[in-house]
């Protein structure tokens, strides 16, 4: 289901997924979409996580640019050409979602999650894909008092030379982190992965910072040509272990 959330510069849609069974309350988690936006693939992923026993909130982080329906890809992204064509509209939005815009929105997403019916009080988790991985890290570093788990998968730009690089805030975080990087990813190469690992270690954070061999950027998105089934299932296993271990006491 889609709900409306008051965000920093207007009203944003957000997908909410709830467990198919059980009475709750359930821990809350925030899912940050990739550049291609809220669409059936994100809904499917959110429901899979919800059925582990979580309430999942997936906001339309590009609400300034349009509704989820307006921004959804129109063509077939299962070919490289189709994915590239969809990216012509989608990828520039990533650059326009600057840190100064993202941080106030993140506060709105965290606040909204806490108001949803059936969400248990206590710590929350967050995870994201592609540019959504950056938003997940920023959520953990901006709200260390509530974020206990943070996952980032085929993320880009997590450890750069920019003064607002996400890795620079890790000293403020308290969450456990799990990263599953794409192999040969121009947006997160070996040097950046190493830099991220050093920052996690320097902050004294429990973490996993792995490269999924043979998996390209976007590997978890089954509606695109980047999909890699083995890496996708690995990411789901590692994500579930992260969330269960931090939000359910290892259940």
XYZ file of C-alpha atoms in Angstrom:
251
model
C 0.000 0.000 0.000
C 1.073 3.598 -0.628
C 0.775 6.224 2.064
C 1.493 9.956 2.142
C 4.289 11.334 4.328
C 4.976 15.005 5.134
C 8.564 15.481 3.952
C 10.944 18.416 4.001
C 9.662 20.028 0.785
C 6.232 18.580 0.239
C 4.302 15.359 0.514
C 6.006 12.103 -0.420
C 4.521 8.760 -1.222
C 5.873 5.708 0.548
C 5.272 2.010 0.134
C 4.422 0.099 3.305
C 4.778 -3.668 3.443
C 3.609 -5.737 6.412
C 4.045 -9.390 7.344
C 1.552 -11.722 5.704
C 1.096 -13.549 9.017
C 1.464 -12.722 12.696
C -0.080 -10.125 14.954
C 2.924 -7.988 15.821
C 4.082 -5.512 16.802
C 7.047 -5.879 14.464
C 10.375 -4.051 14.197
C 10.414 -1.285 11.613
C 12.856 -0.930 8.737
C 13.388 1.614 5.968
C 14.131 0.396 2.438
C 15.795 2.899 0.135
C 15.100 2.232 -3.534
C 17.556 2.413 -6.407
C 17.572 5.129 -9.045
C 14.703 3.548 -10.986
C 12.255 4.295 -8.188
C 9.280 2.677 -6.523
C 7.910 -0.015 -8.817
C 6.799 -3.666 -8.654
C 10.339 -4.985 -8.092
C 10.804 -2.780 -5.022
C 7.366 -3.810 -3.789
C 8.305 -7.477 -4.149
C 11.552 -6.978 -2.251
C 9.822 -5.028 0.498
C 7.223 -7.762 0.923
C 9.879 -10.460 1.108
C 11.590 -8.613 3.944
C 8.247 -7.891 5.618
C 7.450 -11.589 5.657
C 10.523 -12.156 7.807
C 8.592 -10.258 10.490
C 9.115 -6.552 9.798
C 7.125 -3.479 8.821
C 8.927 -2.012 5.818
C 8.708 1.622 4.731
C 10.052 2.452 1.249
C 9.795 6.194 0.547
C 9.774 7.840 -2.850
C 12.958 9.799 -2.215
C 12.515 11.589 -5.549
C 9.163 13.095 -4.560
C 10.390 16.561 -5.563
C 10.543 15.308 -9.154
C 7.182 13.560 -9.335
C 5.017 10.758 -8.028
C 6.119 7.149 -8.040
C 3.877 6.466 -11.025
C 5.180 9.460 -12.951
C 8.801 8.475 -12.393
C 8.450 4.730 -12.943
C 10.375 3.284 -15.908
C 8.196 2.872 -18.971
C 10.240 0.438 -21.034
C 11.726 -3.036 -20.680
C 14.899 -2.802 -18.593
C 15.849 -6.455 -18.952
C 18.103 -5.630 -21.889
C 21.209 -3.466 -21.518
C 19.763 -1.046 -24.056
C 16.478 -0.783 -22.175
C 18.228 -0.242 -18.862
C 20.417 2.437 -20.391
C 17.398 4.171 -21.893
C 15.603 4.213 -18.543
C 18.746 5.541 -16.919
C 18.740 8.655 -19.067
C 15.825 9.923 -17.018
C 16.611 8.199 -13.731
C 20.307 8.763 -13.181
C 20.286 12.585 -13.238
C 17.803 12.536 -10.359
C 20.458 10.916 -8.189
C 22.769 13.897 -8.576
C 19.976 16.316 -7.795
C 19.240 14.612 -4.477
C 22.054 16.376 -2.676
C 23.032 15.757 0.924
C 21.420 18.978 2.113
C 18.118 17.780 0.650
C 18.455 14.163 1.734
C 19.141 14.720 5.421
C 15.909 16.575 6.306
C 13.959 13.956 4.362
C 15.684 11.165 6.283
C 14.387 12.674 9.497
C 10.881 12.580 8.018
C 11.213 8.915 7.013
C 12.439 7.918 10.478
C 9.628 9.832 12.153
C 7.006 8.352 9.818
C 8.165 4.792 10.452
C 7.616 5.264 14.162
C 4.008 6.333 13.627
C 2.941 3.314 11.547
C 0.495 0.884 13.083
C 2.108 -2.296 14.272
C 5.672 -0.984 14.493
C 7.358 -2.023 17.718
C 9.079 0.634 19.808
C 12.817 0.412 19.897
C 15.629 0.266 17.362
C 15.069 0.236 13.615
C 16.959 -0.995 10.590
C 17.681 0.544 7.225
C 19.017 -0.775 3.943
C 19.346 0.464 0.396
C 20.369 -0.264 -3.169
C 22.623 1.689 -5.519
C 22.226 5.326 -4.442
C 19.863 4.068 -1.732
C 22.850 2.551 0.040
C 24.181 6.057 0.596
C 20.864 7.110 2.072
C 20.891 4.093 4.377
C 24.350 5.007 5.669
C 23.333 8.626 6.144
C 20.302 7.432 8.114
C 22.514 5.389 10.421
C 24.965 8.234 10.959
C 22.322 10.948 11.412
C 20.155 8.880 13.779
C 22.539 6.662 15.737
C 20.193 6.571 18.703
C 17.587 4.553 16.785
C 19.314 2.808 13.859
C 20.754 -0.554 14.938
C 21.190 -2.169 11.508
C 22.325 -0.779 8.167
C 22.748 -2.638 4.893
C 24.016 -1.390 1.554
C 23.965 -3.442 -1.637
C 25.622 -2.553 -4.946
C 25.964 0.911 -3.481
C 27.860 3.697 -5.201
C 29.773 6.653 -3.827
C 29.971 5.378 -0.258
C 33.596 6.421 0.255
C 34.758 9.298 -1.930
C 37.041 12.330 -1.647
C 34.056 14.650 -1.279
C 33.669 16.482 2.063
C 30.210 14.977 2.556
C 31.142 11.404 1.662
C 28.938 9.000 3.646
C 31.886 7.116 5.157
C 33.086 10.233 6.961
C 30.127 10.104 9.324
C 30.649 6.539 10.493
C 32.260 7.704 13.731
C 28.799 8.853 14.839
C 27.088 5.537 14.081
C 26.322 2.680 16.450
C 24.645 0.272 14.024
C 25.915 -3.012 12.674
C 26.729 -2.677 8.961
C 26.596 -5.154 6.096
C 27.757 -4.232 2.607
C 27.525 -6.389 -0.507
C 29.421 -4.588 -3.250
C 29.145 -5.300 -6.943
C 32.239 -6.652 -8.660
C 34.012 -4.295 -11.100
C 31.718 -1.425 -10.076
C 32.876 1.937 -11.401
C 30.858 3.712 -8.725
C 32.492 1.708 -5.902
C 35.869 0.365 -6.954
C 38.392 -1.616 -4.876
C 40.029 1.504 -3.442
C 36.656 2.829 -2.287
C 35.723 -0.533 -0.759
C 39.024 -0.538 1.136
C 38.488 3.053 2.281
C 35.028 2.152 3.542
C 36.418 -0.854 5.397
C 39.072 1.262 7.103
C 36.438 3.786 8.182
C 34.238 1.037 9.624
C 37.179 -0.402 11.537
C 38.332 3.019 12.757
C 34.837 3.657 14.115
C 34.900 0.323 15.946
C 31.743 -0.852 14.209
C 30.667 -4.455 13.736
C 30.561 -4.862 9.987
C 30.861 -6.974 6.865
C 32.283 -5.316 3.748
C 32.304 -7.876 0.946
C 32.552 -7.832 -2.850
C 30.176 -10.259 -4.568
C 32.328 -11.780 -7.281
C 30.802 -11.738 -10.747
C 27.858 -9.541 -9.756
C 27.463 -6.238 -11.550
C 26.067 -2.954 -10.285
C 22.327 -3.397 -9.795
C 22.552 -7.168 -9.296
C 19.489 -7.422 -7.039
C 17.085 -5.802 -9.475
C 15.308 -8.656 -11.266
C 13.576 -6.259 -13.653
C 16.873 -5.117 -15.182
C 19.675 -6.612 -17.243
C 22.021 -6.327 -14.231
C 20.198 -9.052 -12.294
C 22.381 -11.786 -10.805
C 20.302 -14.465 -9.081
C 23.062 -15.960 -6.932
C 24.234 -12.597 -5.629
C 20.650 -11.545 -4.991
C 19.967 -14.572 -2.817
C 23.226 -14.025 -0.970
C 22.232 -10.462 -0.230
C 18.856 -11.570 1.117
C 20.557 -14.101 3.424
C 23.004 -11.545 4.743
C 20.337 -8.884 5.116
C 18.084 -11.209 7.071
C 20.933 -12.235 9.376
C 21.701 -8.544 9.969
C 18.110 -7.572 10.752
C 17.283 -10.620 12.840
C 20.537 -10.358 14.768
C 20.063 -6.704 15.692
C 16.314 -6.180 15.845
C 15.162 -9.571 17.114
C 17.969 -10.391 19.470
C 19.355 -13.057 17.163
C 16.008 -14.772 16.572
